[in-house]
Amino acid sequence: IHGLIRRTSLFNTSRIDHLSHDSHDRDAKVFLHFGDMSDSNSLVKVIKDVQPDEVYNLASMSQVRVSFDIPEYTGDVTGLGVTRLLEAIKNNKKDAKFYMSGSSEIFGSSLPPQNEETLVKPQSPYGAAKAYGVYMTRVYRTGYGMFAANGILFNHESPRRGDTFVTKKIVRSAIRIKLGKEKEVFLGNLDTLRDWGYAKDYCNAIYKIMQADDPDDWVVGTGESHTIREFAEKVFGTLGLDFYTFSKFDERYARPNDVYNLRADITKIRTKLGWKPEVNFEQLIDIMVKEVYDEEAKNV
Ligand code: GDP
């Protein structure tokens, strides 16, 4: 496995260090290469050198709120970056399979349930950039006959989720409040609906998408949606705390345009590839609370 990594002045590979050939374990099989989605030369070089069988594009400026602050950069990396990568593959390893991580954000204001035929109506620079990437993946599939597949994944969470995303932010804050490390949490809009699943289940979906006979577009979700409010009440409740005693609204976390109502229709992937999620909403909360609690309890 070869991964592309941006140069940063601080270390940010803690979540994969145990897999990496470059750090501790010389038998490990993950190799990292410096590169950037905004830099065609770096993409061409890696594809040429590695000659991969499969390429997974998980690279993105992935924070929707921040995409309103840096819309041009978001378009460059999350959108145009896909074209750079597809070109690098077409010209240097055309038979490599390509996976594009699309996003339910492309559906934006289209009403649920959303499936592969739903009108694409993005509400954010991030959603618009992902939509472009999804369309370009189709263009390379139909135009050049490449195995280029789109996974249109709804929100997927786990204890490894970045701390700025709402699920992880709520889980970590609730636990820190419980442990007396913090007093309150500041949040934005609590009434949007999200279809949250477990990231590990969704990796199995990606695996199936890449083993399918033909490349295609695939919606991946649970088919169930919940409000942010409900998620927060449950997490705080699990810890014996009342959410409303410890939370405040902060304008900074509200968005100029939000996506209000996401719920996946997973009929296609269920019937054609035999995939369905194993972990439900309550189990997802339990998994996240348990692991983050252990981590926070260790670092008093
Ligand atoms: P997204 O669906 O990819 O944008 O994932 P997020 O986890 O960032 O946001 C999910 C929803 O939570 C959105 O509707 C946000 O507006 C809402 N939300 C409410 N408060 C917050 C907050 O403090 N941080 C984030 N990230 N989202 C929040």
Short mmCIF file of C-alpha atoms and ligand atoms in Angstrom, two decimals:
data_model
loop_
_atom_site.label_atom_id
_atom_site.label_comp_id
_atom_site.label_asym_id
_atom_site.label_seq_id
_atom_site.Cartn_x
_atom_site.Cartn_y
_atom_site.Cartn_z
CA ILE A 1 0.00 0.00 0.00
CA HIS A 2 1.35 3.37 -1.01
CA GLY A 3 -0.05 6.61 0.40
CA LEU A 4 0.30 10.24 -0.60
CA ILE A 5 1.16 12.64 2.19
CA ARG A 6 1.36 16.45 2.28
CA ARG A 7 4.40 17.98 3.90
CA THR A 8 3.50 19.63 7.21
CA SER A 9 5.75 20.99 9.93
CA LEU A 10 4.00 18.93 12.60
CA PHE A 11 3.58 15.14 12.64
CA ASN A 12 0.07 14.07 11.71
CA THR A 13 0.38 10.36 10.96
CA SER A 14 -0.36 8.97 14.42
CA ARG A 15 -3.40 7.10 13.16
CA ILE A 16 -1.37 5.03 10.68
CA ASP A 17 2.10 4.93 12.23
CA HIS A 18 1.63 1.35 13.40
CA LEU A 19 1.17 0.33 9.75
CA SER A 20 3.97 2.36 8.28
CA HIS A 21 7.16 0.94 6.86
CA ASP A 22 8.83 4.32 7.34
CA SER A 23 8.46 4.61 11.09
CA HIS A 24 8.98 1.60 13.33
CA ASP A 25 8.12 -1.65 11.69
CA ARG A 26 10.32 -2.46 8.70
CA ASP A 27 8.07 -5.42 7.80
CA ALA A 28 5.03 -3.18 7.53
CA LYS A 29 3.75 -2.67 4.02
CA VAL A 30 2.51 0.93 3.96
CA PHE A 31 4.82 3.36 2.16
CA LEU A 32 4.27 7.12 2.19
CA HIS A 33 5.24 9.51 -0.63
CA PHE A 34 5.21 13.29 -0.45
CA GLY A 35 2.77 14.85 -2.88
CA ASP A 36 -0.28 17.05 -3.16
CA MET A 37 -3.56 16.99 -5.04
CA SER A 38 -2.78 20.49 -6.32
CA ASP A 39 0.53 19.33 -7.83
CA SER A 40 0.17 17.20 -11.00
CA ASN A 41 3.87 16.37 -11.12
CA SER A 42 3.78 14.66 -7.75
CA LEU A 43 0.73 12.59 -8.77
CA VAL A 44 2.25 11.55 -12.09
CA LYS A 45 5.51 10.57 -10.37
CA VAL A 46 3.83 8.34 -7.79
CA ILE A 47 1.59 6.62 -10.35
CA LYS A 48 4.59 6.07 -12.66
CA ASP A 49 6.85 4.75 -9.90
CA VAL A 50 4.33 2.59 -8.06
CA GLN A 51 2.29 1.26 -11.03
CA PRO A 52 -0.67 0.62 -8.71
CA ASP A 53 -3.39 -1.98 -9.34
CA GLU A 54 -5.96 0.17 -7.53
CA VAL A 55 -6.09 3.87 -6.65
CA TYR A 56 -8.32 5.24 -3.88
CA ASN A 57 -8.93 8.98 -3.88
CA LEU A 58 -9.69 9.85 -0.27
CA ALA A 59 -7.89 13.21 -0.48
CA SER A 60 -9.95 16.30 0.22
CA MET A 61 -10.37 19.58 2.02
CA SER A 62 -13.15 17.82 3.84
CA GLN A 63 -14.58 20.32 6.36
CA VAL A 64 -17.84 21.73 4.95
CA ARG A 65 -17.90 24.82 7.20
CA VAL A 66 -14.31 25.70 6.31
CA SER A 67 -15.04 25.29 2.58
CA PHE A 68 -17.06 28.54 2.79
CA ASP A 69 -13.92 30.34 4.00
CA ILE A 70 -11.59 28.83 1.39
CA PRO A 71 -13.84 28.01 -1.60
CA GLU A 72 -11.16 28.35 -4.27
CA TYR A 73 -8.68 26.08 -2.48
CA THR A 74 -11.50 23.58 -1.83
CA GLY A 75 -12.34 23.52 -5.55
CA ASP A 76 -8.68 23.05 -6.43
CA VAL A 77 -7.95 20.15 -4.09
CA THR A 78 -11.32 18.41 -3.70
CA GLY A 79 -12.50 19.01 -7.28
CA LEU A 80 -9.71 19.63 -9.78
CA GLY A 81 -7.42 17.28 -7.86
CA VAL A 82 -9.60 14.40 -9.07
CA THR A 83 -8.98 15.37 -12.70
CA ARG A 84 -5.23 15.58 -12.07
CA LEU A 85 -5.24 12.11 -10.56
CA LEU A 86 -7.44 10.63 -13.31
CA GLU A 87 -5.13 12.11 -15.96
CA ALA A 88 -2.07 10.73 -14.18
CA ILE A 89 -3.66 7.27 -14.18
CA LYS A 90 -4.94 7.46 -17.78
CA ASN A 91 -1.50 8.39 -19.08
CA ASN A 92 0.64 6.11 -16.90
CA LYS A 93 -1.36 3.10 -15.65
CA LYS A 94 -4.65 3.10 -17.52
CA ASP A 95 -5.78 -0.34 -16.33
CA ALA A 96 -5.56 0.64 -12.64
CA LYS A 97 -8.94 0.62 -10.92
CA PHE A 98 -9.94 4.03 -9.54
CA TYR A 99 -12.14 4.71 -6.52
CA MET A 100 -13.58 8.19 -6.06
CA SER A 101 -14.88 9.10 -2.63
CA GLY A 102 -17.96 11.10 -3.49
CA SER A 103 -20.16 12.47 -0.75
CA SER A 104 -23.81 12.82 0.23
CA GLU A 105 -23.06 16.57 0.33
CA ILE A 106 -23.53 16.54 -3.47
CA PHE A 107 -27.28 16.03 -2.91
CA GLY A 108 -27.50 19.24 -0.88
CA SER A 109 -31.10 20.46 -0.99
CA SER A 110 -32.54 17.40 -2.81
CA LEU A 111 -35.09 15.75 -0.54
CA PRO A 112 -34.53 12.27 0.96
CA PRO A 113 -34.26 9.42 0.42
CA GLN A 114 -31.29 10.07 -1.88
CA ASN A 115 -30.01 7.44 -4.32
CA GLU A 116 -27.82 7.24 -7.44
CA GLU A 117 -30.53 8.96 -9.56
CA THR A 118 -31.20 11.86 -7.18
CA LEU A 119 -30.67 15.36 -8.57
CA VAL A 120 -27.27 16.77 -7.56
CA LYS A 121 -27.91 20.13 -5.80
CA PRO A 122 -24.88 21.00 -3.64
CA GLN A 123 -25.20 23.63 -0.91
CA SER A 124 -21.52 24.26 -0.15
CA PRO A 125 -18.21 24.78 -1.97
CA TYR A 126 -17.25 21.34 -0.64
CA GLY A 127 -20.41 19.73 -2.07
CA ALA A 128 -19.93 21.48 -5.42
CA ALA A 129 -16.29 20.34 -5.62
CA LYS A 130 -17.25 16.73 -4.80
CA ALA A 131 -19.99 16.85 -7.44
CA TYR A 132 -17.40 17.88 -10.03
CA GLY A 133 -15.13 15.00 -8.95
CA VAL A 134 -18.01 12.52 -9.22
CA TYR A 135 -18.89 13.77 -12.71
CA MET A 136 -15.27 13.64 -13.89
CA THR A 137 -15.00 10.06 -12.63
CA ARG A 138 -18.01 9.18 -14.81
CA VAL A 139 -16.42 10.97 -17.78
CA TYR A 140 -13.24 8.91 -17.52
CA ARG A 141 -15.33 5.73 -17.11
CA THR A 142 -17.51 6.31 -20.17
CA GLY A 143 -15.03 8.28 -22.28
CA TYR A 144 -11.89 6.20 -21.80
CA GLY A 145 -13.31 2.88 -20.61
CA MET A 146 -11.45 3.08 -17.30
CA PHE A 147 -12.57 1.19 -14.18
CA ALA A 148 -13.55 4.41 -12.38
CA ALA A 149 -16.14 3.96 -9.60
CA ASN A 150 -17.93 6.50 -7.39
CA GLY A 151 -18.77 5.66 -3.81
CA ILE A 152 -21.31 8.26 -2.69
CA LEU A 153 -20.88 7.79 1.03
CA PHE A 154 -23.15 9.36 3.62
CA ASN A 155 -21.53 10.52 6.89
CA HIS A 156 -19.38 7.76 8.36
CA GLU A 157 -17.98 8.00 11.84
CA SER A 158 -15.67 6.19 14.22
CA PRO A 159 -13.41 7.01 17.19
CA ARG A 160 -10.82 8.04 14.56
CA ARG A 161 -13.01 10.83 13.18
CA GLY A 162 -11.35 14.26 13.29
CA ASP A 163 -12.28 16.33 16.34
CA THR A 164 -13.95 19.14 14.35
CA PHE A 165 -16.74 16.95 12.94
CA VAL A 166 -19.91 17.12 14.96
CA THR A 167 -20.15 13.52 16.20
CA LYS A 168 -16.60 13.33 17.49
CA LYS A 169 -16.76 16.88 18.84
CA ILE A 170 -19.87 16.02 20.88
CA VAL A 171 -18.44 12.71 22.10
CA ARG A 172 -15.11 14.21 23.16
CA SER A 173 -16.68 17.26 24.81
CA ALA A 174 -19.25 15.22 26.73
CA ILE A 175 -16.50 12.95 28.06
CA ARG A 176 -14.24 15.88 28.98
CA ILE A 177 -17.17 17.52 30.80
CA LYS A 178 -17.83 14.24 32.62
CA LEU A 179 -14.16 14.05 33.65
CA GLY A 180 -14.17 17.70 34.80
CA LYS A 181 -11.72 18.82 32.08
CA GLU A 182 -14.21 21.14 30.35
CA LYS A 183 -17.30 23.05 31.38
CA GLU A 184 -19.42 23.31 28.23
CA VAL A 185 -19.60 22.70 24.49
CA PHE A 186 -20.43 25.27 21.77
CA LEU A 187 -22.37 24.01 18.77
CA GLY A 188 -24.19 25.29 15.68
CA ASN A 189 -27.44 24.07 14.13
CA LEU A 190 -28.86 21.08 16.03
CA ASP A 191 -31.85 20.38 13.82
CA THR A 192 -30.21 19.08 10.65
CA LEU A 193 -30.68 15.39 9.92
CA ARG A 194 -27.80 13.07 9.07
CA ASP A 195 -27.58 9.43 8.06
CA TRP A 196 -24.62 8.31 10.18
CA GLY A 197 -22.92 4.94 9.73
CA TYR A 198 -19.79 3.21 11.02
CA ALA A 199 -16.66 3.88 8.96
CA LYS A 200 -15.48 0.27 9.16
CA ASP A 201 -18.73 -0.97 7.58
CA TYR A 202 -18.27 1.59 4.81
CA CYS A 203 -14.73 0.34 4.11
CA ASN A 204 -16.27 -3.07 3.42
CA ALA A 205 -18.65 -1.35 1.00
CA ILE A 206 -15.70 0.28 -0.76
CA TYR A 207 -14.02 -3.12 -1.03
CA LYS A 208 -17.14 -4.55 -2.68
CA ILE A 209 -17.42 -1.56 -5.02
CA MET A 210 -13.87 -2.23 -6.22
CA GLN A 211 -14.46 -5.99 -6.68
CA ALA A 212 -17.70 -5.50 -8.67
CA ASP A 213 -17.65 -6.73 -12.28
CA ASP A 214 -18.15 -3.21 -13.60
CA PRO A 215 -17.40 0.29 -12.32
CA ASP A 216 -20.51 2.21 -11.32
CA ASP A 217 -21.95 4.80 -8.89
CA TRP A 218 -22.94 3.51 -5.46
CA VAL A 219 -24.80 5.20 -2.61
CA VAL A 220 -23.63 3.94 0.79
CA GLY A 221 -25.54 4.77 3.98
CA THR A 222 -27.78 3.18 6.61
CA GLY A 223 -31.21 4.38 5.45
CA GLU A 224 -31.85 5.92 8.88
CA SER A 225 -31.47 9.54 9.88
CA HIS A 226 -31.22 11.39 13.20
CA THR A 227 -30.85 15.02 14.22
CA ILE A 228 -27.65 16.39 15.74
CA ARG A 229 -29.80 17.12 18.82
CA GLU A 230 -30.75 13.45 19.15
CA PHE A 231 -27.13 12.34 18.78
CA ALA A 232 -26.02 14.82 21.47
CA GLU A 233 -28.84 13.94 23.89
CA LYS A 234 -27.94 10.24 23.57
CA VAL A 235 -24.19 10.75 24.06
CA PHE A 236 -24.64 12.98 27.10
CA GLY A 237 -27.36 10.61 28.40
CA THR A 238 -25.01 7.62 28.13
CA LEU A 239 -22.66 9.49 30.47
CA GLY A 240 -25.47 10.43 32.88
CA LEU A 241 -25.40 14.12 31.85
CA ASP A 242 -28.11 16.48 30.61
CA PHE A 243 -27.04 17.87 27.21
CA TYR A 244 -28.88 21.21 27.62
CA THR A 245 -27.14 22.04 30.92
CA PHE A 246 -23.73 21.90 29.22
CA SER A 247 -24.29 23.22 25.67
CA LYS A 248 -24.50 26.66 24.07
CA PHE A 249 -25.22 27.90 20.55
CA ASP A 250 -22.30 29.56 18.76
CA GLU A 251 -22.85 31.38 15.46
CA ARG A 252 -19.34 30.42 14.32
CA TYR A 253 -20.42 26.81 13.88
CA ALA A 254 -23.55 27.63 11.84
CA ARG A 255 -23.22 27.55 8.04
CA PRO A 256 -24.35 30.10 5.40
CA ASN A 257 -26.18 27.19 3.70
CA ASP A 258 -26.66 23.89 5.48
CA VAL A 259 -27.77 20.53 4.15
CA TYR A 260 -30.86 19.82 6.21
CA ASN A 261 -32.04 16.37 5.44
CA LEU A 262 -29.86 13.43 4.38
CA ARG A 263 -31.07 9.83 4.33
CA ALA A 264 -29.70 7.20 1.95
CA ASP A 265 -31.66 4.81 -0.22
CA ILE A 266 -29.23 1.86 -0.37
CA THR A 267 -31.37 -0.44 -2.51
CA LYS A 268 -28.76 -0.62 -5.30
CA ILE A 269 -25.72 -1.67 -3.27
CA ARG A 270 -27.83 -4.00 -1.13
CA THR A 271 -29.35 -5.85 -4.05
CA LYS A 272 -26.43 -5.80 -6.51
CA LEU A 273 -23.42 -6.18 -4.21
CA GLY A 274 -25.06 -7.71 -1.13
CA TRP A 275 -23.78 -4.99 1.22
CA LYS A 276 -25.59 -3.72 4.29
CA PRO A 277 -24.37 -1.96 7.44
CA GLU A 278 -23.70 -4.11 10.53
CA VAL A 279 -23.51 -1.35 13.17
CA ASN A 280 -26.59 0.74 13.99
CA PHE A 281 -26.92 4.25 15.46
CA GLU A 282 -26.89 3.20 19.13
CA GLN A 283 -23.96 0.80 18.62
CA LEU A 284 -22.01 3.53 16.81
CA ILE A 285 -22.46 5.86 19.79
CA ASP A 286 -21.35 3.10 22.19
CA ILE A 287 -18.22 2.36 20.11
CA MET A 288 -17.25 6.04 19.96
CA VAL A 289 -17.97 6.82 23.62
CA LYS A 290 -16.08 3.77 24.89
CA GLU A 291 -12.90 4.34 22.92
CA VAL A 292 -12.71 8.10 23.41
CA TYR A 293 -13.49 7.69 27.12
CA ASP A 294 -10.56 5.29 27.54
CA GLU A 295 -8.27 7.73 25.69
CA GLU A 296 -9.39 10.75 27.75
CA ALA A 297 -9.30 8.87 31.05
CA LYS A 298 -5.66 7.89 30.37
CA ASN A 299 -4.53 11.49 29.70
CA VAL A 300 -5.75 13.18 32.86
P1 GDP B 1 -20.92 17.21 7.34
O1 GDP B 1 -22.28 16.59 7.24
O2 GDP B 1 -19.93 16.59 6.41
O3 GDP B 1 -20.91 18.68 7.24
O4 GDP B 1 -20.38 16.77 8.80
P2 GDP B 1 -20.25 17.59 10.17
O5 GDP B 1 -20.06 16.55 11.23
O6 GDP B 1 -19.19 18.64 10.07
O7 GDP B 1 -21.65 18.34 10.35
C1 GDP B 1 -22.87 17.65 10.46
C2 GDP B 1 -23.99 18.62 10.80
O8 GDP B 1 -23.79 19.09 12.14
C3 GDP B 1 -24.11 19.87 9.93
O9 GDP B 1 -25.48 20.08 9.61
C4 GDP B 1 -23.62 21.01 10.85
O10 GDP B 1 -24.22 22.26 10.55
C5 GDP B 1 -24.08 20.49 12.20
N1 GDP B 1 -23.35 21.08 13.33
C6 GDP B 1 -23.91 21.70 14.41
N2 GDP B 1 -22.96 22.14 15.25
C7 GDP B 1 -21.76 21.81 14.71
C8 GDP B 1 -20.41 21.99 15.13
O11 GDP B 1 -20.12 22.57 16.17
N3 GDP B 1 -19.42 21.50 14.31
C9 GDP B 1 -19.73 20.83 13.12
N4 GDP B 1 -18.74 20.35 12.38
N5 GDP B 1 -21.01 20.66 12.71
C10 GDP B 1 -22.01 21.12 13.48
#
